[in-house]
Coordinates of C-alpha atoms in Angstrom, one line a residue:
X5 CA -20.0 -51.7 -0.2
X6 CA -21.8 -51.5 -3.5
X7 CA -24.9 -50.3 -1.8
X8 CA -23.0 -47.5 -0.1
X9 CA -21.5 -46.4 -3.5
X10 CA -25.0 -46.3 -5.0
X11 CA -26.4 -44.0 -2.3
X12 CA -23.4 -41.8 -1.7
X13 CA -24.2 -39.1 -4.4
X14 CA -27.8 -38.8 -3.1
X15 CA -26.5 -38.3 0.5
X16 CA -24.1 -35.6 -0.7
X17 CA -26.8 -33.7 -2.4
X18 CA -28.8 -33.4 0.8
X19 CA -25.8 -32.6 3.0
X20 CA -25.1 -29.2 4.6
X21 CA -22.7 -27.0 2.6
X22 CA -19.1 -27.4 3.5
X23 CA -18.0 -25.1 6.3
X24 CA -15.7 -22.4 5.3
X25 CA -15.5 -20.6 8.7
X26 CA -13.2 -21.7 11.5
X27 CA -15.5 -20.5 14.2
X28 CA -13.3 -21.4 17.1
X29 CA -10.4 -19.4 15.7
X30 CA -12.6 -16.4 15.4
X31 CA -14.3 -16.9 18.8
X32 CA -11.0 -17.2 20.8
X33 CA -9.8 -13.5 20.4
X34 CA -13.3 -12.1 20.8
X35 CA -13.9 -14.1 24.0
X36 CA -10.6 -12.8 25.4
X37 CA -11.4 -9.3 24.4
X38 CA -14.8 -9.3 26.3
X39 CA -13.6 -11.3 29.3
X40 CA -12.4 -8.5 31.6
X41 CA -15.7 -6.5 31.2
X42 CA -17.8 -9.7 31.7
X43 CA -15.8 -10.6 34.9
X44 CA -16.6 -7.1 36.3
X45 CA -20.3 -7.6 35.5
X46 CA -20.2 -11.0 37.3
X47 CA -18.7 -9.2 40.4
X48 CA -21.5 -6.6 40.2
X49 CA -24.2 -9.3 40.0
X50 CA -22.6 -11.3 42.8
X51 CA -22.4 -8.3 45.1
X52 CA -26.0 -7.4 44.4
X53 CA -27.9 -10.7 44.4
X54 CA -31.7 -10.8 44.2
X55 CA -34.2 -13.5 45.2
X56 CA -36.5 -15.2 42.8
X57 CA -39.1 -13.0 41.1
X58 CA -37.2 -10.0 42.6
X59 CA -34.4 -9.7 40.0
X60 CA -35.2 -6.1 39.0
X61 CA -31.6 -4.7 39.1
X62 CA -30.1 -7.8 37.5
X63 CA -32.6 -7.7 34.7
X64 CA -32.0 -4.0 34.1
X65 CA -28.2 -4.6 33.9
X66 CA -28.7 -7.4 31.5
X67 CA -31.1 -5.5 29.3
X68 CA -28.8 -2.4 29.1
X69 CA -25.9 -4.5 28.1
X70 CA -27.9 -6.3 25.3
X71 CA -29.3 -2.9 24.1
X72 CA -25.7 -1.6 23.9
X73 CA -24.9 -4.6 21.7
X74 CA -27.6 -3.5 19.3
X75 CA -29.8 -6.6 19.9
X76 CA -33.6 -6.6 19.8
X77 CA -34.5 -6.8 23.5
X78 CA -37.7 -7.6 25.2
X79 CA -38.1 -7.1 29.0
X80 CA -40.7 -8.0 31.6
X81 CA -41.2 -11.6 30.4
X82 CA -42.3 -13.7 33.4
X83 CA -41.9 -10.6 35.6
X84 CA -38.2 -9.9 35.2
X85 CA -37.1 -12.1 32.4
X86 CA -35.2 -10.7 29.4
X87 CA -35.3 -12.1 25.9
X88 CA -33.0 -10.8 23.1
X89 CA -32.6 -11.6 19.4
X90 CA -29.3 -11.7 17.5
X91 CA -30.0 -11.9 13.8
X92 CA -27.0 -13.2 11.8
X93 CA -26.0 -11.9 8.4
X94 CA -26.6 -15.2 6.7
X95 CA -29.8 -17.3 6.5
X96 CA -30.1 -20.2 8.9
X97 CA -32.1 -21.7 11.8
X98 CA -33.1 -20.3 15.1
X99 CA -31.5 -21.5 18.3
X100 CA -31.9 -20.4 21.9
X101 CA -29.5 -20.1 24.9
X102 CA -30.8 -19.8 28.4
X103 CA -29.2 -18.5 31.7
X104 CA -30.9 -18.0 35.1
X105 CA -30.5 -14.9 37.2
X106 CA -31.9 -15.4 40.7
X107 CA -30.0 -15.9 44.0
X108 CA -30.8 -17.8 47.2
X109 CA -31.6 -17.0 50.8
X110 CA -28.2 -18.0 52.0
X111 CA -25.7 -15.9 54.0
X112 CA -22.4 -15.8 52.2
X113 CA -19.3 -17.1 54.1
X114 CA -16.5 -16.7 51.5
X115 CA -13.5 -14.5 51.4
X116 CA -14.2 -13.2 47.9
X117 CA -13.6 -9.4 47.7
X118 CA -16.9 -9.1 46.0
X119 CA -18.8 -11.3 48.5
X120 CA -22.5 -10.4 49.1
X121 CA -23.6 -8.6 52.2
X122 CA -27.1 -8.2 51.0
X123 CA -30.0 -9.0 53.2
X124 CA -33.7 -9.3 52.3
X125 CA -37.0 -10.7 53.5
X126 CA -37.8 -14.3 52.6
X127 CA -41.0 -16.0 53.9
X128 CA -41.4 -13.4 56.5
X129 CA -37.8 -13.6 57.9
X130 CA -34.8 -11.5 57.3
X131 CA -32.1 -13.5 55.5
X132 CA -28.8 -13.1 53.8
X133 CA -28.9 -13.3 50.0
X134 CA -26.2 -15.0 48.0
X135 CA -25.5 -16.4 44.5
X136 CA -24.9 -19.8 46.1
X137 CA -25.7 -21.8 42.9
X138 CA -23.7 -20.0 40.2
X139 CA -26.5 -18.1 38.5
X140 CA -24.3 -14.9 38.5
X141 CA -21.8 -16.9 36.5
X142 CA -24.4 -18.2 34.1
X143 CA -25.7 -14.7 33.5
X144 CA -22.2 -13.3 32.9
X145 CA -21.2 -16.1 30.6
X146 CA -24.3 -15.6 28.5
X147 CA -23.7 -11.9 28.2
X148 CA -20.2 -12.8 27.0
X149 CA -21.6 -15.2 24.4
X150 CA -24.0 -12.4 23.2
X151 CA -21.0 -10.1 22.8
X152 CA -18.8 -12.6 21.0
X153 CA -21.5 -13.7 18.5
X154 CA -22.6 -10.1 17.9
X155 CA -19.0 -9.4 16.8
X156 CA -19.3 -12.2 14.3
X157 CA -22.9 -11.7 13.3
X158 CA -22.1 -10.7 9.7
X159 CA -21.2 -14.3 9.0
X160 CA -23.4 -16.0 11.4
X161 CA -25.9 -18.3 9.6
X162 CA -29.1 -17.9 11.6
X163 CA -30.6 -16.3 14.6
X164 CA -29.8 -16.7 18.3
X165 CA -32.4 -16.1 21.0
X166 CA -30.9 -15.2 24.4
X167 CA -33.2 -16.1 27.3
X168 CA -32.3 -14.6 30.7
X169 CA -34.7 -16.3 33.2
X170 CA -35.8 -15.3 36.6
X171 CA -36.9 -17.5 39.5
X172 CA -35.2 -20.8 38.6
X173 CA -35.0 -21.6 42.3
X174 CA -38.8 -21.3 42.5
X175 CA -41.2 -18.4 42.8
X176 CA -42.3 -17.3 46.3
X177 CA -45.5 -18.9 47.6
X178 CA -48.6 -17.7 45.8
X179 CA -46.6 -16.4 42.7
X180 CA -45.9 -17.9 39.3
X181 CA -42.5 -17.7 37.9
X182 CA -39.5 -19.3 36.3
X183 CA -39.2 -21.2 33.1
X184 CA -42.8 -22.4 33.1
X185 CA -44.0 -18.9 33.1
X186 CA -41.6 -17.8 30.5
X187 CA -42.9 -20.6 28.2
X188 CA -46.4 -19.6 29.1
X189 CA -45.7 -16.0 28.1
X190 CA -44.2 -16.9 24.8
X191 CA -40.4 -16.8 25.4
X192 CA -40.0 -19.6 22.8
X193 CA -42.2 -18.0 20.2
X194 CA -41.7 -15.4 17.4
X195 CA -39.4 -16.9 16.4
X196 CA -39.4 -20.4 17.8
X197 CA -36.0 -22.1 18.1
X198 CA -35.3 -25.6 16.9
X199 CA -32.9 -26.3 19.8
X200 CA -32.0 -24.7 23.1
X201 CA -28.7 -24.8 25.1
X202 CA -28.0 -24.2 28.7
X203 CA -25.1 -24.7 31.2
X204 CA -24.7 -24.9 34.9
X205 CA -21.6 -24.4 37.1
X206 CA -20.6 -27.6 38.9
X207 CA -18.9 -27.4 42.4
X208 CA -17.3 -30.8 42.0
X209 CA -15.6 -30.0 38.7
X210 CA -12.4 -28.1 38.0
X211 CA -12.0 -25.0 35.8
X212 CA -11.4 -26.1 32.2
X213 CA -13.5 -29.3 32.5
X214 CA -17.0 -29.8 31.0
X215 CA -19.5 -32.6 31.7
X216 CA -22.8 -33.8 30.1
X217 CA -25.3 -36.6 30.3
X218 CA -27.2 -38.1 27.4
X219 CA -30.9 -38.5 28.1
X220 CA -31.9 -38.0 31.7
X221 CA -29.6 -35.3 33.2
X222 CA -31.4 -33.9 36.2
X223 CA -34.4 -35.2 38.2
X224 CA -37.9 -34.0 38.6
X225 CA -38.6 -32.5 42.1
X226 CA -41.9 -33.0 43.9
X227 CA -42.6 -31.4 47.3
X228 CA -44.9 -32.8 49.9
X229 CA -46.2 -31.8 53.4
X230 CA -48.0 -34.0 55.8
X231 CA -49.8 -33.5 59.1
X232 CA -50.3 -36.2 61.7
X233 CA -52.9 -35.5 64.4
X234 CA -52.9 -37.5 67.6
X235 CA -54.0 -36.7 71.2
X236 CA -52.0 -34.6 73.6
X237 CA -51.1 -35.8 77.1
X238 CA -48.6 -35.4 79.9
X239 CA -45.3 -37.0 79.0
X240 CA -45.6 -39.2 82.1
X241 CA -48.9 -40.6 81.0
X242 CA -48.3 -41.8 77.3
X243 CA -51.2 -44.3 77.7
X244 CA -53.6 -41.3 77.6
X245 CA -52.1 -40.1 74.3
X246 CA -52.1 -40.9 70.7
X247 CA -48.5 -40.0 70.2
X248 CA -48.0 -38.2 66.8
X249 CA -44.2 -38.2 67.3
X250 CA -43.9 -41.9 67.5
X251 CA -46.4 -42.2 64.6
X252 CA -44.3 -39.7 62.6
X253 CA -41.2 -41.7 63.3
X254 CA -42.9 -44.9 61.9
X255 CA -44.0 -42.9 58.9
X256 CA -40.5 -41.6 58.2
X257 CA -39.1 -45.1 58.4
X258 CA -41.8 -46.6 56.3
X259 CA -41.3 -44.0 53.6
X260 CA -37.9 -45.5 52.8
X261 CA -39.6 -48.6 51.4
X262 CA -40.9 -46.5 48.5
X263 CA -37.4 -46.4 47.0
X264 CA -36.2 -49.8 48.3
X265 CA -39.4 -51.9 47.7
X266 CA -41.7 -50.0 45.3
X267 CA -39.1 -49.0 42.7
X268 CA -37.0 -51.3 40.6
X269 CA -33.5 -51.6 41.7
X270 CA -32.5 -50.1 38.3
X271 CA -34.8 -47.1 38.7
X272 CA -33.2 -44.0 40.3
X273 CA -35.2 -42.2 43.0
X274 CA -34.8 -40.3 46.3
X275 CA -37.4 -39.8 49.1
X276 CA -36.2 -37.3 51.6
X277 CA -37.8 -35.9 54.8
X278 CA -36.6 -32.4 55.2
X279 CA -38.5 -31.0 58.2
X280 CA -40.3 -32.4 61.3
X281 CA -42.1 -30.0 63.6
X282 CA -44.0 -30.9 66.7
X283 CA -44.2 -30.2 70.4
X284 CA -43.4 -27.3 72.7
X285 CA -42.1 -28.8 75.9
X286 CA -40.0 -31.8 76.9
X287 CA -42.7 -33.4 79.1
X288 CA -45.7 -32.9 76.9
X289 CA -46.7 -35.3 74.1
X290 CA -48.0 -32.9 71.5
X291 CA -51.3 -33.1 69.6
X292 CA -49.8 -33.0 66.1
X293 CA -46.7 -33.1 64.0
X294 CA -46.0 -31.8 60.5
X295 CA -43.4 -33.1 58.1
X296 CA -42.3 -32.1 54.7
X297 CA -39.8 -33.4 52.1
X298 CA -39.0 -34.0 48.5
X299 CA -39.3 -36.8 46.1
X300 CA -36.9 -37.0 43.1
X301 CA -37.5 -39.2 40.1
X302 CA -36.8 -39.3 36.4
X303 CA -40.0 -40.9 35.0
X304 CA -43.5 -39.3 35.4
X305 CA -44.9 -42.7 36.3
X306 CA -42.4 -43.1 39.1
X307 CA -43.5 -39.8 40.5
X308 CA -47.1 -40.9 40.5
X309 CA -46.2 -44.2 42.1
X310 CA -44.2 -42.5 44.8
X311 CA -47.2 -40.2 45.6
X312 CA -49.6 -43.1 45.8
X313 CA -47.3 -45.0 48.1
X314 CA -46.7 -42.0 50.3
X315 CA -50.5 -41.6 50.7
X316 CA -51.0 -45.3 51.4
X317 CA -48.2 -45.4 53.9
X318 CA -49.6 -42.3 55.8
X319 CA -53.1 -43.9 55.9
X320 CA -51.8 -47.2 57.1
X321 CA -49.4 -45.9 59.8
X322 CA -51.8 -43.4 61.2
X323 CA -54.8 -45.8 61.3
X324 CA -52.7 -48.4 63.1
X325 CA -51.8 -45.8 65.7
X326 CA -55.3 -44.4 66.1
X327 CA -54.2 -41.1 64.7
X328 CA -55.2 -39.3 61.6
X329 CA -53.0 -38.2 58.7
X330 CA -53.5 -35.6 56.0
X331 CA -51.4 -34.8 52.9
X332 CA -51.5 -31.0 53.2
X333 CA -49.9 -30.6 49.8
X334 CA -48.2 -32.6 47.1
X335 CA -46.8 -30.4 44.4
X336 CA -45.0 -31.4 41.3
X337 CA -42.2 -29.1 40.6
X338 CA -40.0 -29.0 37.5
X339 CA -40.0 -32.2 35.4
X340 CA -36.8 -34.1 34.8
X341 CA -34.3 -32.4 32.5
X342 CA -33.7 -34.8 29.6
X343 CA -31.1 -34.1 27.0
X344 CA -32.2 -34.8 23.5
X345 CA -30.1 -37.8 22.4
X346 CA -29.4 -36.6 18.8
X347 CA -28.6 -33.1 19.9
X348 CA -26.3 -34.4 22.7
X349 CA -24.4 -36.6 20.3
X350 CA -23.7 -33.8 17.9
X351 CA -22.9 -31.3 20.6
X352 CA -20.3 -33.3 22.6
X353 CA -17.7 -33.1 19.8
X354 CA -18.1 -29.3 19.7
X355 CA -17.3 -29.2 23.5
X356 CA -14.3 -31.5 23.0
X357 CA -12.9 -29.2 20.3
X358 CA -13.0 -26.2 22.7
X359 CA -11.4 -27.8 25.8
X360 CA -9.9 -31.0 24.5
X361 CA -11.5 -34.5 24.6
X362 CA -9.7 -35.3 27.9
X363 CA -11.5 -32.4 29.6
X364 CA -15.1 -33.5 28.5
X365 CA -16.7 -36.2 30.6
X366 CA -19.9 -38.0 30.3
X367 CA -21.3 -37.8 33.8
X368 CA -24.2 -39.7 35.5
X369 CA -27.6 -38.1 36.0
X370 CA -28.0 -36.0 39.2
X371 CA -30.9 -35.8 41.6
X372 CA -30.8 -32.1 41.6
X373 CA -33.6 -30.4 39.7
X374 CA -33.5 -27.6 37.0
X375 CA -36.5 -25.9 35.4
X376 CA -34.6 -25.7 32.1
X377 CA -36.7 -28.8 31.6
X378 CA -39.7 -26.7 30.7
X379 CA -37.8 -25.3 27.7
X380 CA -36.4 -28.7 26.8
X381 CA -39.9 -30.2 26.8
X382 CA -40.9 -27.8 24.1
X383 CA -37.8 -28.0 21.8
X384 CA -34.8 -30.3 21.8
X385 CA -32.4 -29.3 24.6
X386 CA -28.8 -29.8 25.6
X387 CA -27.8 -28.9 29.2
X388 CA -24.2 -29.4 30.3
X389 CA -21.9 -28.6 33.3
X390 CA -19.1 -26.0 33.6
X391 CA -16.2 -26.7 35.9
X392 CA -15.8 -23.9 38.4
X393 CA -13.1 -24.8 40.9
X394 CA -9.7 -23.3 40.4
X395 CA -6.8 -25.6 41.2
X396 CA -5.6 -25.0 44.8
X397 CA -9.0 -23.8 45.9
X398 CA -12.2 -25.4 47.1
X399 CA -15.9 -24.7 46.9
X400 CA -18.7 -25.6 49.1
X401 CA -21.6 -27.5 47.5
X402 CA -24.4 -25.7 45.8
X403 CA -26.8 -23.9 48.1
X404 CA -24.2 -23.6 50.9
X405 CA -22.6 -20.4 52.3
X406 CA -19.1 -21.4 51.1
X407 CA -20.0 -22.1 47.5
X408 CA -17.6 -20.2 45.2
X409 CA -17.2 -20.3 41.4
X410 CA -13.9 -19.0 40.1
X411 CA -13.7 -16.1 37.6
X412 CA -11.4 -18.1 35.4
X413 CA -14.4 -20.4 34.5
X414 CA -16.1 -17.5 32.7
X415 CA -13.8 -17.5 29.7
X416 CA -14.2 -21.3 29.4
X417 CA -18.0 -20.9 29.5
X418 CA -18.0 -18.1 26.9
X419 CA -15.8 -20.1 24.5
X420 CA -17.7 -23.3 24.9
X421 CA -21.2 -21.9 24.5
X422 CA -20.2 -19.5 21.7
X423 CA -18.7 -22.3 19.7
X424 CA -21.5 -24.7 20.5
X425 CA -24.0 -22.2 19.0
X426 CA -22.0 -21.2 16.0
X427 CA -21.1 -24.8 15.2
X428 CA -24.8 -25.8 15.4
X429 CA -25.9 -23.0 13.2
X430 CA -23.2 -23.8 10.7
X431 CA -24.1 -27.5 10.5
X432 CA -27.9 -26.8 10.3
X433 CA -27.9 -23.8 8.1
X434 CA -29.8 -25.4 5.2
X435 CA -32.8 -25.9 7.4
X436 CA -33.2 -22.2 7.8
X437 CA -33.4 -21.4 4.1

């Protein structure tokens, strides 16, 4: 106790100044004021979805809205990305907020009055296009946050960088895109934020609830494709063949030992085979089979181990069968999204103040992937989940035709993110002087 009394005056000298602004009280009426217009914007974006690296109209809508707010807006970052600066009236640090804008090649099957009927070409095929992952909601919420904080900017202690990102779902083959390209093109520079925040709608969580993970939150996503070449023969004469289908089946089964026997039982991981293609006719053993899939891990060393084991298993299985195997491609996608521990611990109470402690849950890491990780690898990041399901309704899972995020989650998202940012700036304002 004596030691604590000796150091207390020193600690107080270095502490942030006492907060005099009740940010939540000021945010509440502003959020409700902008909500109707933001909901309409969400409907417009949902009805007019655009695939990754094709978000021209969405980006134009976003940029126009931000211009009307009087923000400093830069367009054309990573093709169709938009970056805007809100400079507060008081000195303080710089923080960033990120939302994604792209949609998916999914044909919508909801009864929403603003459901998408858009069709486009994806990988050479005509497909339906839908916001089946909530990116329309993310974009709308972030526009609402920009409007709310602009209304309070005279007292805002610092600068907020709004990042609207294209191609979170992955750029088309042969193109760069997404968060990695935004970082490469300087989205985090001039000025550089000292923290970045992001949110994602969650189809398993009700409106009014928020969730977060400390440390690993979302997995890395690697993609692989393999070709197994055997020898073709009549289906009635298998002894003349080297059957790539049987070999592929053995390969698929052996892949499961990566997770069950190469990883520690305490180490999360997923190895999935997503496609198998081979053969043209029921009575012909084909000459080759191709397979593709994904590997999800949280540690880079586990990703490398999984790749090494996949290659070794392919070699062993094909050699035993007399076939040949080739890893056509092994691509490392977005790294794992890892929430900064210190930032998470100071952010969680802010979320609790907005919706109540009973509505904020610490949730386990998920095997989904998010390229927010590229931003969070550059500066400390905090990425949390926004409940989207209105009581009495249901939503299909992410990336499905029946996915639906309720409009009522927009106000919750605006309030939560606006307060999270304002509260952070208030608590860290001495660092920006």
